[in-house]
Short mmCIF file of C-alpha atoms in Angstrom, two decimals:
data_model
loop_
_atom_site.label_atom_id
_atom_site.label_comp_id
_atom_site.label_asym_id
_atom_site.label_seq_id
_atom_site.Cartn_x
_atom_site.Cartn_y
_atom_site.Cartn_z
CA UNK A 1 322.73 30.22 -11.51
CA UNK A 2 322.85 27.08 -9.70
CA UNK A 3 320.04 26.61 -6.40
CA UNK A 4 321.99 26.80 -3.31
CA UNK A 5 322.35 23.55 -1.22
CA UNK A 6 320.04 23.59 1.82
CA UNK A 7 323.29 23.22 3.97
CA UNK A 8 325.25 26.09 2.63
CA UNK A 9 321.94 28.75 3.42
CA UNK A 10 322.96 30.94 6.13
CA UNK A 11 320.40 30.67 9.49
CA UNK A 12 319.60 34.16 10.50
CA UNK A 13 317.94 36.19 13.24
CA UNK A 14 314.18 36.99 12.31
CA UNK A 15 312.19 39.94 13.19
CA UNK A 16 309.03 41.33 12.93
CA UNK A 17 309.26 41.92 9.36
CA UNK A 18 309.14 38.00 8.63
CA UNK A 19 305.89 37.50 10.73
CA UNK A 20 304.50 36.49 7.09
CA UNK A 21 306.75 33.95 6.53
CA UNK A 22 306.16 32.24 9.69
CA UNK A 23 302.67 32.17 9.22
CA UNK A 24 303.33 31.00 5.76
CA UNK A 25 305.64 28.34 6.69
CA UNK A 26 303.00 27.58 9.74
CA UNK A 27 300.19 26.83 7.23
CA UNK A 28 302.74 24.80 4.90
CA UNK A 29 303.00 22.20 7.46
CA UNK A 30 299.24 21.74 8.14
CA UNK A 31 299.57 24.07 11.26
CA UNK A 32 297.36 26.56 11.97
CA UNK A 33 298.34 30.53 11.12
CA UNK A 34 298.72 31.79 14.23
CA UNK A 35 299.78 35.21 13.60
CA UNK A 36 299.21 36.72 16.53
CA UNK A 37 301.13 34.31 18.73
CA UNK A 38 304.50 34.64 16.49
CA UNK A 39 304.47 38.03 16.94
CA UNK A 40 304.35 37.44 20.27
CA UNK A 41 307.20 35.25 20.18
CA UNK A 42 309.04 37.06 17.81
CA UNK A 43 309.24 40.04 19.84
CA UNK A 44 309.35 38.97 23.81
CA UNK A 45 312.52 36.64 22.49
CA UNK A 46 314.47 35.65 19.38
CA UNK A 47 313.47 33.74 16.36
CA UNK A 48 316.13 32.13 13.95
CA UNK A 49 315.56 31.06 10.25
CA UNK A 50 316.92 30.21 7.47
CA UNK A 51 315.87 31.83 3.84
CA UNK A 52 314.17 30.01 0.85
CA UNK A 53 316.18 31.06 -2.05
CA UNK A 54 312.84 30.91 -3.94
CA UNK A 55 310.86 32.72 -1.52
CA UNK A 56 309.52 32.29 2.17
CA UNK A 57 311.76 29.93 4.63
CA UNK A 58 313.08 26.95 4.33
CA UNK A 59 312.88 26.68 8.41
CA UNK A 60 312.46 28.34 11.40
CA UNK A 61 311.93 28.08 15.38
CA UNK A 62 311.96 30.89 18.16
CA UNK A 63 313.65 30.73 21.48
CA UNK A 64 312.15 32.75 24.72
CA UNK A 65 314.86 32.96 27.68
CA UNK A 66 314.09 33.73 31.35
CA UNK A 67 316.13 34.67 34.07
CA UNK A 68 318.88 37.94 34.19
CA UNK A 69 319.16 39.09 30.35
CA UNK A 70 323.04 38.75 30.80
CA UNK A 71 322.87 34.76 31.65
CA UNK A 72 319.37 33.70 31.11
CA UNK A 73 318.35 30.49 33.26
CA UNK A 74 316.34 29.09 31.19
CA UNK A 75 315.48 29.37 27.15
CA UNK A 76 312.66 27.77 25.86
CA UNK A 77 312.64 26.48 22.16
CA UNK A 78 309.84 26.48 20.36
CA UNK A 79 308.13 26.73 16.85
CA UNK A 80 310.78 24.39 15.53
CA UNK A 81 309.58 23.98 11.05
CA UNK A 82 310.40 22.62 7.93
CA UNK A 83 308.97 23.52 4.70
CA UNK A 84 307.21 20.17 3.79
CA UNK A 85 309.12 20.40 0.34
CA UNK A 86 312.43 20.25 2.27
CA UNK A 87 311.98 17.97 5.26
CA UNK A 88 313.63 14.65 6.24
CA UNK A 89 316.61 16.38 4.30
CA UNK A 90 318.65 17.77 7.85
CA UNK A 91 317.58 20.59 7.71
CA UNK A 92 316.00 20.71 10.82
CA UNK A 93 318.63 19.47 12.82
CA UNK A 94 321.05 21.97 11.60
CA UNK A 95 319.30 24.68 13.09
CA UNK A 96 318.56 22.98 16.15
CA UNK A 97 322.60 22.48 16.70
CA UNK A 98 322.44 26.13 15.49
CA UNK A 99 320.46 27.24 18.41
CA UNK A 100 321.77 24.71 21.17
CA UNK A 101 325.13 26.49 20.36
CA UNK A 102 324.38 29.56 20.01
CA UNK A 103 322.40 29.26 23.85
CA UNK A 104 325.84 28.15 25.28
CA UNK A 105 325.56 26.91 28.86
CA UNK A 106 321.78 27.63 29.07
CA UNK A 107 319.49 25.06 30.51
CA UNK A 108 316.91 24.88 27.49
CA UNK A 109 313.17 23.01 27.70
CA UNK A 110 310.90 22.20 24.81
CA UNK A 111 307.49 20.58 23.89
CA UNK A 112 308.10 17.72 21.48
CA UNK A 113 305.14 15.98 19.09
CA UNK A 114 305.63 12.26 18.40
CA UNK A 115 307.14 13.32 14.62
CA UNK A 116 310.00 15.48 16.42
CA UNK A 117 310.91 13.87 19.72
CA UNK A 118 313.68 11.53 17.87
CA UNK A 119 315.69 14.19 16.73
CA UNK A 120 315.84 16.12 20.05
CA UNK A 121 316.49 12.92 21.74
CA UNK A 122 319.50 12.55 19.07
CA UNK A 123 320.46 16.11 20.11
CA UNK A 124 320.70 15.33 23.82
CA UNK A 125 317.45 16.15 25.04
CA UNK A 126 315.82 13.84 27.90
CA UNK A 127 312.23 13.39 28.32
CA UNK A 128 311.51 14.52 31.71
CA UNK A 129 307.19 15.04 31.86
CA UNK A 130 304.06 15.44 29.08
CA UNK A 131 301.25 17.64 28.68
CA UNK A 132 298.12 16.92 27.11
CA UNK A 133 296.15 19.30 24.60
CA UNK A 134 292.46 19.93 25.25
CA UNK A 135 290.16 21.73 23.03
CA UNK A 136 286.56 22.46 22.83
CA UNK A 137 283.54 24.55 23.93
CA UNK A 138 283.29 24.67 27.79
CA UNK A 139 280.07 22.86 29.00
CA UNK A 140 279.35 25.02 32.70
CA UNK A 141 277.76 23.05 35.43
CA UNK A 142 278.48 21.41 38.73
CA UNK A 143 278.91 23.09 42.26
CA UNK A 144 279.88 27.07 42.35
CA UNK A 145 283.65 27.82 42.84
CA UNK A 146 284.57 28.31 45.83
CA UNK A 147 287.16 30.00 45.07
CA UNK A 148 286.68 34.19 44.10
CA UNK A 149 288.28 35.93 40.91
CA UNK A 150 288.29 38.91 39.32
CA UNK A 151 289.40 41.01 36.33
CA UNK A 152 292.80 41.95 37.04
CA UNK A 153 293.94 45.37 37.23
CA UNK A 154 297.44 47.29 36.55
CA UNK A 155 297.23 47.32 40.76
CA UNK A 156 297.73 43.34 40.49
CA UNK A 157 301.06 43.15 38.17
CA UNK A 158 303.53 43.28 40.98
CA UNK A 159 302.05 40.37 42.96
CA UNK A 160 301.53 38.64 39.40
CA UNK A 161 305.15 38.76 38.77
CA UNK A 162 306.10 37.76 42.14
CA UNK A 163 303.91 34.74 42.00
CA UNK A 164 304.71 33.93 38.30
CA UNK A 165 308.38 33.96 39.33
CA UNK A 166 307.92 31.44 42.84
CA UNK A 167 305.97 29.08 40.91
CA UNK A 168 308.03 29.04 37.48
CA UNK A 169 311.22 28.99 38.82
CA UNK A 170 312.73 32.09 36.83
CA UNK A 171 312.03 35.23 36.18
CA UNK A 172 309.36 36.19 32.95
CA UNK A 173 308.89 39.70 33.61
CA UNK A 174 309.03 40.60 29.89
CA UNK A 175 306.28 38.31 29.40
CA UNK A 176 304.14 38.87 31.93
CA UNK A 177 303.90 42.14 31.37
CA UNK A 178 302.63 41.80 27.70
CA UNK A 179 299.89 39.70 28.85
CA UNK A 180 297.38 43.08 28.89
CA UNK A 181 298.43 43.43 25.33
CA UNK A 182 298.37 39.80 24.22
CA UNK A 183 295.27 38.33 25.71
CA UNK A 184 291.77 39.41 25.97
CA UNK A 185 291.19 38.61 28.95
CA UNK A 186 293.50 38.10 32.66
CA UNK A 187 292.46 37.19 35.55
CA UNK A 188 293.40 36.80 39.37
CA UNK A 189 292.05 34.35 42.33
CA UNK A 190 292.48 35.54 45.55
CA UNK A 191 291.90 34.78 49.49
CA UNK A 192 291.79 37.59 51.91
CA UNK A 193 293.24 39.97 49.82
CA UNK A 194 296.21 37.71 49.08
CA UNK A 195 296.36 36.28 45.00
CA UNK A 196 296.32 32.37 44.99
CA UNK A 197 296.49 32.62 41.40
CA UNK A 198 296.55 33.77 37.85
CA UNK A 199 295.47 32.94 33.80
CA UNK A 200 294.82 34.67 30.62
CA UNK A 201 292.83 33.86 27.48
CA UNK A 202 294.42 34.74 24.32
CA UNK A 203 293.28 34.85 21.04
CA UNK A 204 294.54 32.27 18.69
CA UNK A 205 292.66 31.81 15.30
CA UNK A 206 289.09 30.85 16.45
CA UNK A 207 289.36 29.82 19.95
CA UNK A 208 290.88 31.53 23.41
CA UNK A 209 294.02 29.75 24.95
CA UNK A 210 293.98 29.72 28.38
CA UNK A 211 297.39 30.46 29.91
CA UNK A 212 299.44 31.00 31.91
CA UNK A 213 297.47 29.12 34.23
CA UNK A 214 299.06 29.19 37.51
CA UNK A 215 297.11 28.64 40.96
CA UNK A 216 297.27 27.67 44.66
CA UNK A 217 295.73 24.57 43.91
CA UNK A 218 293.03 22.58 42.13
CA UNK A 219 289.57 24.23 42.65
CA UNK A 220 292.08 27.91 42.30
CA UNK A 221 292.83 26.50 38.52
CA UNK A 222 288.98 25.50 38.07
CA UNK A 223 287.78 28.64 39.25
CA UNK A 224 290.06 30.43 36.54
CA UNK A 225 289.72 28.27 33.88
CA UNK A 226 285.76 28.39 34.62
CA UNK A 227 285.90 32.32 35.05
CA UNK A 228 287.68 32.67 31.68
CA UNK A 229 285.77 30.27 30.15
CA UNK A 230 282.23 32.51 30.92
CA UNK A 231 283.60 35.86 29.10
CA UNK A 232 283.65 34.62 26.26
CA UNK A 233 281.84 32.89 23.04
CA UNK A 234 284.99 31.37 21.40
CA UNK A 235 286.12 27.06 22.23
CA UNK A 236 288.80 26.65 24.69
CA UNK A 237 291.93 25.23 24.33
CA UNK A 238 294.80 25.11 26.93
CA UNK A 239 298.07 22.56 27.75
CA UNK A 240 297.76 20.67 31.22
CA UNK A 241 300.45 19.24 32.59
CA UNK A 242 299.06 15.45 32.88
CA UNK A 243 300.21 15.71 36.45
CA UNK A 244 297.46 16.94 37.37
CA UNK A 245 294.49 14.70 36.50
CA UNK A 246 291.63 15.98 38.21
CA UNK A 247 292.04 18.80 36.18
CA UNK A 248 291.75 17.30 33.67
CA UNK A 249 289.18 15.04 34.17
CA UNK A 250 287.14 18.05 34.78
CA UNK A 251 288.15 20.06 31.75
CA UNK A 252 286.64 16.70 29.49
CA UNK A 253 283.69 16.56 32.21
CA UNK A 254 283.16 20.10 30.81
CA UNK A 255 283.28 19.96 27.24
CA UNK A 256 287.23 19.97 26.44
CA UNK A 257 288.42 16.88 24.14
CA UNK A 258 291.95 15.86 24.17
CA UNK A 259 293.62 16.72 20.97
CA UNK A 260 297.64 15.94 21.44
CA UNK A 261 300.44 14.69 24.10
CA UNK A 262 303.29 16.75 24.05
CA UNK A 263 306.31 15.22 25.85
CA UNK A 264 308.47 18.10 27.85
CA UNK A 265 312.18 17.62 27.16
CA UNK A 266 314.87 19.44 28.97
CA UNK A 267 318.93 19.92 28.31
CA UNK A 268 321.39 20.63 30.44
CA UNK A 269 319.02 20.45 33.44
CA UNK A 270 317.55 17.20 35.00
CA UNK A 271 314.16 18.57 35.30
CA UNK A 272 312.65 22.40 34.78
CA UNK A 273 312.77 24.71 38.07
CA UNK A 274 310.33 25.63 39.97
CA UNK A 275 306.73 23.99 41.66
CA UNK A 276 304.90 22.26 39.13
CA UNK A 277 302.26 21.72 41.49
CA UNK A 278 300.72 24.81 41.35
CA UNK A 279 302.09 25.35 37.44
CA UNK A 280 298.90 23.63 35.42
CA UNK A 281 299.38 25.05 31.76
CA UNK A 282 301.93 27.50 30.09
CA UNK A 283 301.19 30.14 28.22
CA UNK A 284 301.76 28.39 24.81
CA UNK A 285 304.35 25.43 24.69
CA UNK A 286 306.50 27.40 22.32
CA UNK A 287 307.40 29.59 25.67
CA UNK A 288 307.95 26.64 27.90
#
């Protein structure tokens, strides 16, 4: 029997059952595993693939939408791979156009890398802010935060979502309310009673991402990040919006190296909703 042309493979939905594969196809491209965080993805929104007649996937990418499940938003697309053996060959971009279609009207947002900005670009996708990847074991030091947090309790998920949803711009309930199951560890700031902010650490291979990170203001995101950073033994790593820079300058004051620039694109919207100013990382740039 004759192999298949790459164009003529059908892209379908993926479940759970192909959380292999991803990982598999993950690895191929000289990414990390990341098991845990596909099955996030995987199962708080929709992944799409497309079968290696030979075994595995040829490609794959999830999408994550926010907003009322009837007419979503927002969508975030993320996770968007190749199979080394069959890139530069269009395959990519035919399941991008998949998705994009299959979204309809939906604003959409995604992360780019250098290597895959020129395709979305091609696709319609405008450039529209950056976030820079930081990674390493947190150094503690400097004044005390002035700020108070805690370990959140089931008490604290209604003002969580209420915040999440002011400061993202759209409604995440169905992730926020994994977060107890996803990360190890989620906590709150708050001022008289009143939460000024949120983040989790979630495990990811051998270090703890920090997000969501989302906070009233500066020395709010510190106090998290610094909170988070103290229960645990593992390296940091977490996505700050470049906008704000002293955060960043004190996340590298304290230990955390830049690794990557991701450039946030957005479609069918001129910029993403809600206040970035208090929005300092996501919880994984696959998720927007």
């Amino acid at each position: 029997m004759p192999t298949p042309s790459l164009a003529s493979l059908p892209i379908r939905r993926l479940t759970l059952r192909d959380l292999s594969a991803c990982a598999d196809l993950s690895e191929d491209r000289g990414w990390l595993r990341e098991e845990h965080k596909w099955g996030f993805l995987l199962t708080a929104g929709k992944g799409y693939g497309i079968d290696d007649p030979e075994g595995g996937l040829v490609s794959a990418c999830t999408v994550t939408e926010y907003g009322p499940r009837e007419q979503p938003s927002l969508a975030a697309i993320g996770m968007v791979l190749v199979a080394e053996r069959h890139a530069r060959q269009g395959v990519g971009r035919r399941l991008m156009r998949h998705v994009v279609s299959a979204l309809g009207p939906t604003p959409l947002t995604l992360h780019a890398t250098p290597y895959g900005r020129p395709l979305y670009e091609e696709l319609g996708f405008k450039a529209t802010g950056r976030v820079e990847m930081v990674r390493g074991r947190f150094a503690p030091g400097g004044p005390a935060p002035r700020v108070a947090t805690r370990a959140a309790t089931a008490e604290d998920l209604t003002a969580i979502l209420r915040l999440d949803e002011e400061v993202f711009g759209a409604d995440r309930t169905h992730i926020i309310t994994r977060l107890p199951a996803f990360a190890d560890k989620l906590r709150v700031a708050e001022e008289h009673g009143r939460l000024i902010g949120y983040a989790a650490a979630w495990p990811n291979m051998d270090t703890h991402v920090v997000g969501p990170l989302i906070a009233r203001d500066t020395e709010t995101a510190k106090a998290l990040i610094g909170s988070l950073a103290a229960r645990t033994d593992r390296p940091l790593r977490t996505d700050i919006d470049v906008r704000h820079e002293e955060l960043l300058a004190w996340a590298k004051a304290h230990g955390l190296a830049s690794l990557a620039p991701n450039v946030v694109m957005t479609y069918g919207i001129a910029e993403l909703p809600g206040d970035w100013n208090r929005r300092f990382a996501p919880l994984t740039v696959a998720a927007g």
